[in-house]
Coordinates of C-alpha atoms and ligand atoms in Angstrom, one line a residue:
X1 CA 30.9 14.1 24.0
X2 CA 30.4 17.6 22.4
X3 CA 28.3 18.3 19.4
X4 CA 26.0 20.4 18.1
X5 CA 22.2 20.5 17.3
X6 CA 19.2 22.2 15.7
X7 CA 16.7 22.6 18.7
X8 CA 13.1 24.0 18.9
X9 CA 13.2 26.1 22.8
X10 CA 9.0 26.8 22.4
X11 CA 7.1 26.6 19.1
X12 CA 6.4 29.8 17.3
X13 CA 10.3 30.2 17.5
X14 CA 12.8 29.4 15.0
X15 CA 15.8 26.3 15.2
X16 CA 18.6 27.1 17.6
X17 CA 22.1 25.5 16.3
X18 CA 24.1 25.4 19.5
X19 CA 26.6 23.1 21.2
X20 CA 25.1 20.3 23.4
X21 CA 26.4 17.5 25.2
X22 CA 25.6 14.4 24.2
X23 CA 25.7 10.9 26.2
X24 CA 27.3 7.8 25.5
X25 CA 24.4 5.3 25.2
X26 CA 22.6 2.7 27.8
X27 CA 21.3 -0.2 27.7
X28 CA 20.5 -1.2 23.7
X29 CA 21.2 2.3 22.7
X30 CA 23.9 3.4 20.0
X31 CA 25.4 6.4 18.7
X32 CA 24.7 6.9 15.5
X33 CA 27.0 9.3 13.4
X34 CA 24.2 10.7 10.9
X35 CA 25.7 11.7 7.2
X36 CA 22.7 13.4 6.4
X37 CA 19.0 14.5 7.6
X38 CA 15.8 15.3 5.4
X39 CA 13.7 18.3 6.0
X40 CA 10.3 17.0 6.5
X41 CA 7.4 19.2 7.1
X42 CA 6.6 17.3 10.4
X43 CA 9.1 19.5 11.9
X44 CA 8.0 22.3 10.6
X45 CA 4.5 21.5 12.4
X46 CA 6.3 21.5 15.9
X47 CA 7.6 25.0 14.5
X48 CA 3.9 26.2 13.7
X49 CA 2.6 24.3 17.4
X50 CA 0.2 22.2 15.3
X51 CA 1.3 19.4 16.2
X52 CA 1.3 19.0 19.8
X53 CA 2.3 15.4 21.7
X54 CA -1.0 14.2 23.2
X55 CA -1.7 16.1 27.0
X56 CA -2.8 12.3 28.4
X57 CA 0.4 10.5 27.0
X58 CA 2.2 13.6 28.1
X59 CA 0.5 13.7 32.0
X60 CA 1.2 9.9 31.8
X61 CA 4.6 10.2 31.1
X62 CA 5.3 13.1 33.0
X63 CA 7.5 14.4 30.0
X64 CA 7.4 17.6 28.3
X65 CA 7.8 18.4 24.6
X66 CA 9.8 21.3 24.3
X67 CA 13.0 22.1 24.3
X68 CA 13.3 19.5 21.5
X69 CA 15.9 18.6 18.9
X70 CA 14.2 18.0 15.7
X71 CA 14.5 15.8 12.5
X72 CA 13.2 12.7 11.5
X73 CA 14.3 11.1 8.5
X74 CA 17.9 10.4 9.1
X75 CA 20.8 8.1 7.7
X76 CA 24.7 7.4 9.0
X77 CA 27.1 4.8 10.8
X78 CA 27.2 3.4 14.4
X79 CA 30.0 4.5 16.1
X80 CA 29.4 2.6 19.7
X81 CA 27.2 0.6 20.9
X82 CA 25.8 0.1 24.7
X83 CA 25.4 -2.7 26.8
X84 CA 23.1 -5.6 25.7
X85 CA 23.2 -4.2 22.1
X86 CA 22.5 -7.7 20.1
X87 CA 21.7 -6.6 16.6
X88 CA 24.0 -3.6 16.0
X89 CA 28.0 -3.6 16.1
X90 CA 30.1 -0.5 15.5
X91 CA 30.4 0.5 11.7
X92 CA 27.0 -0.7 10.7
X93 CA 25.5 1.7 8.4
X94 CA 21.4 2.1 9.5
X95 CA 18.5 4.7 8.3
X96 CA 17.0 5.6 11.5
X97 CA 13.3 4.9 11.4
X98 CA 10.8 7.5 12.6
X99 CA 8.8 5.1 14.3
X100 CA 11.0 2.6 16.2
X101 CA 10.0 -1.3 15.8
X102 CA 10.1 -3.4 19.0
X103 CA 9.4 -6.3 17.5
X104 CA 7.6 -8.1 20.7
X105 CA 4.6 -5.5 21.5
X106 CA 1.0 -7.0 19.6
X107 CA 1.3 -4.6 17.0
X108 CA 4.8 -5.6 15.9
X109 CA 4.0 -9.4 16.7
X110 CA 1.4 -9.0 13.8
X111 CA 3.8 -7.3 11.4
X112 CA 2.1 -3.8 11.7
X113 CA 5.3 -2.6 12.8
X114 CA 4.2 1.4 11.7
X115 CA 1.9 0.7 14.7
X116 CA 4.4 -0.1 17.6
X117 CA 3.5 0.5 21.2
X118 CA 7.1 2.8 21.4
X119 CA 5.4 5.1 18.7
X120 CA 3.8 6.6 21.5
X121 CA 6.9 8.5 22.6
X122 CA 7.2 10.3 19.2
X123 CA 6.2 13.7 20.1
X124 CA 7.6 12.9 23.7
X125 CA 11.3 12.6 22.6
X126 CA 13.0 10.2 25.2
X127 CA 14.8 7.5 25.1
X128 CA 12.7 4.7 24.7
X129 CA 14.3 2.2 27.1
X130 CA 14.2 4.5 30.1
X131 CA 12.3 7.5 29.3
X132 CA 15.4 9.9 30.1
X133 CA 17.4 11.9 27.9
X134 CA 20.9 11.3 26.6
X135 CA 21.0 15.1 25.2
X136 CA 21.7 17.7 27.0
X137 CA 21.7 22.1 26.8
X138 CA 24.7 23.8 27.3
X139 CA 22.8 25.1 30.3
X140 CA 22.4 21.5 31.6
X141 CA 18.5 21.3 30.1
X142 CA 17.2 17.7 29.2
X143 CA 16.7 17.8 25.5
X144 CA 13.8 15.4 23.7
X145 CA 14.7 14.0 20.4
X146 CA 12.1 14.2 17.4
X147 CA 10.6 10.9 16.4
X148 CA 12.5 8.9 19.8
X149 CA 15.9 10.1 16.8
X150 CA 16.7 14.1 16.9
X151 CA 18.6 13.9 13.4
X152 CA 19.4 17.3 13.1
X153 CA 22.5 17.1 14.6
X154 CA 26.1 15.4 13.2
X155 CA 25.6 12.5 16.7
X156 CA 22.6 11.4 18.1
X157 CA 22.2 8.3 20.4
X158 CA 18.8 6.1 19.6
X159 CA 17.4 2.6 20.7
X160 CA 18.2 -0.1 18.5
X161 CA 14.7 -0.2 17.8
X162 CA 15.2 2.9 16.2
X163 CA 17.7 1.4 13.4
X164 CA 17.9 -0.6 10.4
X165 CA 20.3 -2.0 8.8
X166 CA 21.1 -1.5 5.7
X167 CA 24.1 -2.3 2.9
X168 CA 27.3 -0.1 3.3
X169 CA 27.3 0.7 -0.4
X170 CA 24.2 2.2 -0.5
X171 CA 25.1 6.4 0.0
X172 CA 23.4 7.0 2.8
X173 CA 22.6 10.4 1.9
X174 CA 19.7 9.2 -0.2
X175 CA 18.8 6.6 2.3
X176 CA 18.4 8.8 4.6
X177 CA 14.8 9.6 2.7
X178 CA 13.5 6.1 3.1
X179 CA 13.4 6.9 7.3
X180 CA 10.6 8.9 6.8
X181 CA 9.1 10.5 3.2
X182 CA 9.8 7.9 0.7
X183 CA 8.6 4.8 2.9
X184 CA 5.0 7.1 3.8
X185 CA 3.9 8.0 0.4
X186 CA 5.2 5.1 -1.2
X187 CA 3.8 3.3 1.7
X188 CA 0.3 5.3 1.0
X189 CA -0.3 4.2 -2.1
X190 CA 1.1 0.9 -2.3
X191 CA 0.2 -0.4 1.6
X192 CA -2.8 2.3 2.9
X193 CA -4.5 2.3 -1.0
X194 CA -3.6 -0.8 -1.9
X195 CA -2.9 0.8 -5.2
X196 CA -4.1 -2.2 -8.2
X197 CA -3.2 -2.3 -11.5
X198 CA -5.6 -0.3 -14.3
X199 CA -6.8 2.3 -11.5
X200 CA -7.3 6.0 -11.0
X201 CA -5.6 7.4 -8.5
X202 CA -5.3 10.8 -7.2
X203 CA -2.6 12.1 -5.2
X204 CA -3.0 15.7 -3.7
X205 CA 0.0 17.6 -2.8
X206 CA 3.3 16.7 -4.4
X207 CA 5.8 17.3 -1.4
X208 CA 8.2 14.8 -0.4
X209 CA 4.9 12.1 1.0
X210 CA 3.2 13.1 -2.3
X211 CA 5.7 12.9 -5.0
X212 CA 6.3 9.3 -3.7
X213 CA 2.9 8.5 -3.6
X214 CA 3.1 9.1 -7.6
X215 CA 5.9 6.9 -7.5
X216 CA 4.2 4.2 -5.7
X217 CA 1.3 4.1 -7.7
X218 CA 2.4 4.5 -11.0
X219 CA 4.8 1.3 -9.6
X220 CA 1.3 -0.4 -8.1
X221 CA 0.4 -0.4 -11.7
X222 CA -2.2 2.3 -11.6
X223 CA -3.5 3.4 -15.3
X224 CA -3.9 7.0 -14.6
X225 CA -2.3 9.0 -11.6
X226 CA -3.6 12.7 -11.3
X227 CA -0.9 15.1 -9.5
X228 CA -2.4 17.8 -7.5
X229 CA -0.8 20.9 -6.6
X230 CA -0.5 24.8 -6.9
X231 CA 2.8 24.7 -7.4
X232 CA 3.4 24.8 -11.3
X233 CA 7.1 23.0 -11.3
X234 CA 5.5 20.2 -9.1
X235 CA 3.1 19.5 -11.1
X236 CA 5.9 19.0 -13.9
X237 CA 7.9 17.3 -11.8
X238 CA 5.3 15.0 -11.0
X239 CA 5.4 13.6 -14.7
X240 CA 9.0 12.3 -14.2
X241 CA 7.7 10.3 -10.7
X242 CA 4.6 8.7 -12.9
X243 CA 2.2 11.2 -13.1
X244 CA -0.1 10.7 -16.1
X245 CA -2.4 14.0 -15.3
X246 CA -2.1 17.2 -13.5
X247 CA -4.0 19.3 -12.1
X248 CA -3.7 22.6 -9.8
X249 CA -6.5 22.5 -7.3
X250 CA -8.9 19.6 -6.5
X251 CA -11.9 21.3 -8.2
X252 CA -9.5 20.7 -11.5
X253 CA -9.0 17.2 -10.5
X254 CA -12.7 16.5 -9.9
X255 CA -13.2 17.7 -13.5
X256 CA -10.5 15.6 -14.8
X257 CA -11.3 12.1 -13.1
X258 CA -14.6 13.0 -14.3
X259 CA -13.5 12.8 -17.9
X260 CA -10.7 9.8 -17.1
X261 CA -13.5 7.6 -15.8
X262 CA -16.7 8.5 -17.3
X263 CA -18.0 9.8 -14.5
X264 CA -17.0 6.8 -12.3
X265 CA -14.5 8.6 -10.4
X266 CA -11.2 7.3 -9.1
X267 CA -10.9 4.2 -7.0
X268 CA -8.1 6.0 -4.7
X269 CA -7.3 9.2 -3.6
X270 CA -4.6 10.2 -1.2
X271 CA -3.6 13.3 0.9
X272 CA -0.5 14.3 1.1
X273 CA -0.4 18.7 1.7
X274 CA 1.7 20.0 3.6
X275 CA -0.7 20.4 6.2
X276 CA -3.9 18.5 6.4
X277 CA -7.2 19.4 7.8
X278 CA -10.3 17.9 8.3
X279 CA -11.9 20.3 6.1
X280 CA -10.1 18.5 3.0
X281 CA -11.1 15.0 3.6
X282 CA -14.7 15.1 1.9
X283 CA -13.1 17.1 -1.3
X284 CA -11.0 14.1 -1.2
X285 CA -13.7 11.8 -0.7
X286 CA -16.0 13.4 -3.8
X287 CA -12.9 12.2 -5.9
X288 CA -13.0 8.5 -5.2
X289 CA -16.4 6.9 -6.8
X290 CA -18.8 4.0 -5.3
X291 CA -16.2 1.0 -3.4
X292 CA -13.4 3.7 -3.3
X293 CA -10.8 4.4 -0.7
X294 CA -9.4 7.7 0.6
X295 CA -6.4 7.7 2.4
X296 CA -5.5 10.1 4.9
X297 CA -1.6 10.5 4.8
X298 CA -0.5 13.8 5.5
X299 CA -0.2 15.5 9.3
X300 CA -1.1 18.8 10.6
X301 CA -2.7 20.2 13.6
X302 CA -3.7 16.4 14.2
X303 CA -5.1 17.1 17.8
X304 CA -7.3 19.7 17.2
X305 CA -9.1 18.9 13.8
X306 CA -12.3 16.9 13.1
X307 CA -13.5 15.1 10.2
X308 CA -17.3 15.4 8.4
X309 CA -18.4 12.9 5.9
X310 CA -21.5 12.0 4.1
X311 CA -23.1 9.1 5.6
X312 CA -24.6 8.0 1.9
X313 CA -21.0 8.1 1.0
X314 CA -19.9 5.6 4.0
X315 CA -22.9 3.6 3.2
X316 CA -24.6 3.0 0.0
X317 CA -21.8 4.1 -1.8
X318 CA -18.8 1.7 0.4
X319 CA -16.5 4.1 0.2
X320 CA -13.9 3.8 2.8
X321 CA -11.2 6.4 4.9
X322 CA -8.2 4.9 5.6
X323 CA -5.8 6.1 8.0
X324 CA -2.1 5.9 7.2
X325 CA 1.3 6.1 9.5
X326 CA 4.7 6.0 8.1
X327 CA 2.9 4.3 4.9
X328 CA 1.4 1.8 6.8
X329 CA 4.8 -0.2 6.1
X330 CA 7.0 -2.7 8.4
X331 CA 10.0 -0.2 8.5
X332 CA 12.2 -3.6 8.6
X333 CA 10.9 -5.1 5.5
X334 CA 10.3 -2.3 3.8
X335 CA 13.5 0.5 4.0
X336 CA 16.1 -2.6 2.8
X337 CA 13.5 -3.7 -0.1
X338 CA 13.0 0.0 -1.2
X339 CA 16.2 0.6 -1.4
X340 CA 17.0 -2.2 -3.3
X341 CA 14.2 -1.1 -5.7
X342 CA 16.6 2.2 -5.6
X343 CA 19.6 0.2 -6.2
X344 CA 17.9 -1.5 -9.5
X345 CA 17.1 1.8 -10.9
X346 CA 13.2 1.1 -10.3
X347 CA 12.8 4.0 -7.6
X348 CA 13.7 7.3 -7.7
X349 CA 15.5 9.0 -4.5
X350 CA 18.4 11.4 -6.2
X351 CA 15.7 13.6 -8.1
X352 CA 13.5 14.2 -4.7
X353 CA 16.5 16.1 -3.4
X354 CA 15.9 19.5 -4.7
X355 CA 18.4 21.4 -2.1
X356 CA 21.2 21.0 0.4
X357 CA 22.0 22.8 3.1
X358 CA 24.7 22.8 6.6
X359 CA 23.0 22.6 9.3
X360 CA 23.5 26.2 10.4
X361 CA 21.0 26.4 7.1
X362 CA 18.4 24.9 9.0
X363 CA 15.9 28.0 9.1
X364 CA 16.6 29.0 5.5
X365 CA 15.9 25.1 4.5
X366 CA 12.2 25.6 5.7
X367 CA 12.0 29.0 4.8
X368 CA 12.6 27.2 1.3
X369 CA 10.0 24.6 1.8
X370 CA 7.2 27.2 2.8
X371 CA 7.7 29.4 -0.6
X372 CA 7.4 26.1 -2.4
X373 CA 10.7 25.9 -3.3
X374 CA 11.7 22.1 -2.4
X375 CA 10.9 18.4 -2.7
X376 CA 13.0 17.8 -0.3
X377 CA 15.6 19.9 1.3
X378 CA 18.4 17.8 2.8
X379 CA 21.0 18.9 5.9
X380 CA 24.3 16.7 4.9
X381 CA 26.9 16.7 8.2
Ligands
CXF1 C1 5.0 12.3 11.5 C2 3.7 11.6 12.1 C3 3.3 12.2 13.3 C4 4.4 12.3 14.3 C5 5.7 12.9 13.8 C6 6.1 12.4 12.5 N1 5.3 11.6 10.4 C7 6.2 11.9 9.5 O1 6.6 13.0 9.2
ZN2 ZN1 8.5 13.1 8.3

């Protein structure tokens, strides 16, 4: 069929909207018509080139990044399904997870589904079951998909690995959310942290991971949660997600767990800018106190940056980095059972969406993001 999509030629480009063709899909594959796609700032790093799919995996594969369609965190209906398809029929509603779940590789077998072999075609795009593409240019180029799902665009054909199922009365604009921001920073506080009842917790940056690793803590039980950002109405907003404290840089934060703790500091921190380096790990670090835990949430130019930390800190002090993908969650167990939370009223997804946009709007969506203007924009098809 014909339909259109957002694609990213090179990075240090902007998104392309243009007509592509689009496959009908193989072997436990689906087409999924998407209802709506988040604008996460992982796409925004292919934009930037920070985040580059791993030369080795790439020479292994023998695939290329670019031209890619992006988007990540998308929600709709399937509307066929290929051969051999076994837990997907035609009008299924599914959030499309950005890491797909096999179910059978050792990762999966031990429930650490966030960690499935198949996550190593992320950055690479293809379709998981043969490594081809089911997009196509006008110009008859192989197009990758973002994440192994390519959601900016109204059809997209995944793996079945790729979907999960969820209720058809949930509005899957808002589920849409849980396929990628939601499930992380929840996921970060409540999975990576390990977020208990009575503690400190710090969250810097209050995007779309962070504002939901508010959420998750405050719902972990944590007695105070400290909001970092620059960004004056984030820090407000932050209050309505669970934030007890603000503050507008992490030198202001350091003062205020200070205060909070009696100089015991907070028992977790977790990053969640925009764009993380490894220069901001010990800041974070100097925030949690003896036993604590930092959690490293956010992405950036992953490849390329290194991490320093005080060996005192590791040691004598037991203080622990934790790395954290996709909120260190079971996509299967946990986008149904956050989204009943939603359903009960307990989480909050309407109030992340702070704009909407067609998906023409794709550029001016993350021009929007970069001057700090959204939570979350949203493309709805
Ligand atoms: C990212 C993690 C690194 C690969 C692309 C997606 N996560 C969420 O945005
Ligand atoms: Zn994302």
């Amino acid at each position: 069929m014909q339909t259109r999509a957002a694609i990213l030629w090179e990075p240090r480009t902007e998104w392309s909207v243009e007509d592509i063709e689009l496959d009908d899909p193989k072997a436990g594959e689906v087409k999924v018509k998407l209802a709506a796609s988040g604008l996460c700032h992982s796409d925004e790093h292919l934009v930037t080139g920070d985040m580059v799919l791993d030369p080795e995996t790439a020479a292994l594969l023998q695939l290329e990044q670019f031209p890619v369609i992006g988007g990540h965190e998308g929600a709709g209906e399937v509307v066929e399904v290929g051969p051999g398809v076994t837990t997907l029929k035609e009008g299924d509603h599914v959030v499309l997870s950005f890491v797909p779940a096999c179910g059978r590789c050792p990762a999966c077998a031990q429930g650490r589904q966030h960690l499935c072999d198949l996550g190593a075609l992320l950055l690479a795009g293809r379709q998981v079951g043969d490594l081809t593409s089911r997009h196509r240019s006008k110009g008859g180029k192989d197009l990758g998909i973002m994440c192994c799902v390519g959601t900016f665009a109204p059809y997209t054909v995944v793996s079945e690995t790729s979907c999960v199922k969820i209720d058809d009365w949930l509005p899957l604009d808002k589920a849409a959310l849980v396929g990628c921001g939601v499930t992380t920073g929840w996921g970060s506080a409540v999975n990576a942290a390990g977020v208990r009842p009575g503690e400190t917790v710090v969250v810097i940056g209050l995007g779309g991971i962070g504002m939901n690793a508010v959420q998750g803590a405050a719902m972990a039980g944590a007695r105070h949660v400290v909001a970092v950002d620059p960004v004056d109405w984030k820090r407000d907003k932050a209050a309505t997600f669970g934030a007890t404290h603000a503050a507008a840089s992490i030198e202001e934060a350091a003062a205020k767990v200070g205060e909070l703790t009696w100089g015991a500091n907070a028992e977790k921190a977790i990053l969640a800018t925009g764009v993380a380096t490894g220069d901001l790990v010990a800041p974070m670090m100097a925030l949690v106190g003896k036993g604590g835990r930092g959690v490293v949430t956010a992405v950036g130019p992953i490849l390329q940056e290194d991490v320093k930390l005080n060996l005192f800190d590791m040691t004598l002090q037991r203080k622990e980095l934790v790395g954290c993908i996709f909120g260190n969650a079971n996509p299967r167990r946990d986008i149904p059972r956050l989204l009943r939370l939603y359903e009960e009223g307990r989480l909050k997804l309407d109030e992340l969406v702070t704009a909407t946009y067609t998906l023409d709007g794709v550029n001016q969506g993350y021009q929007d993001m970069r001057e700090g203007k959204n939570l979350r924009g949203m493309i709805t098809y």
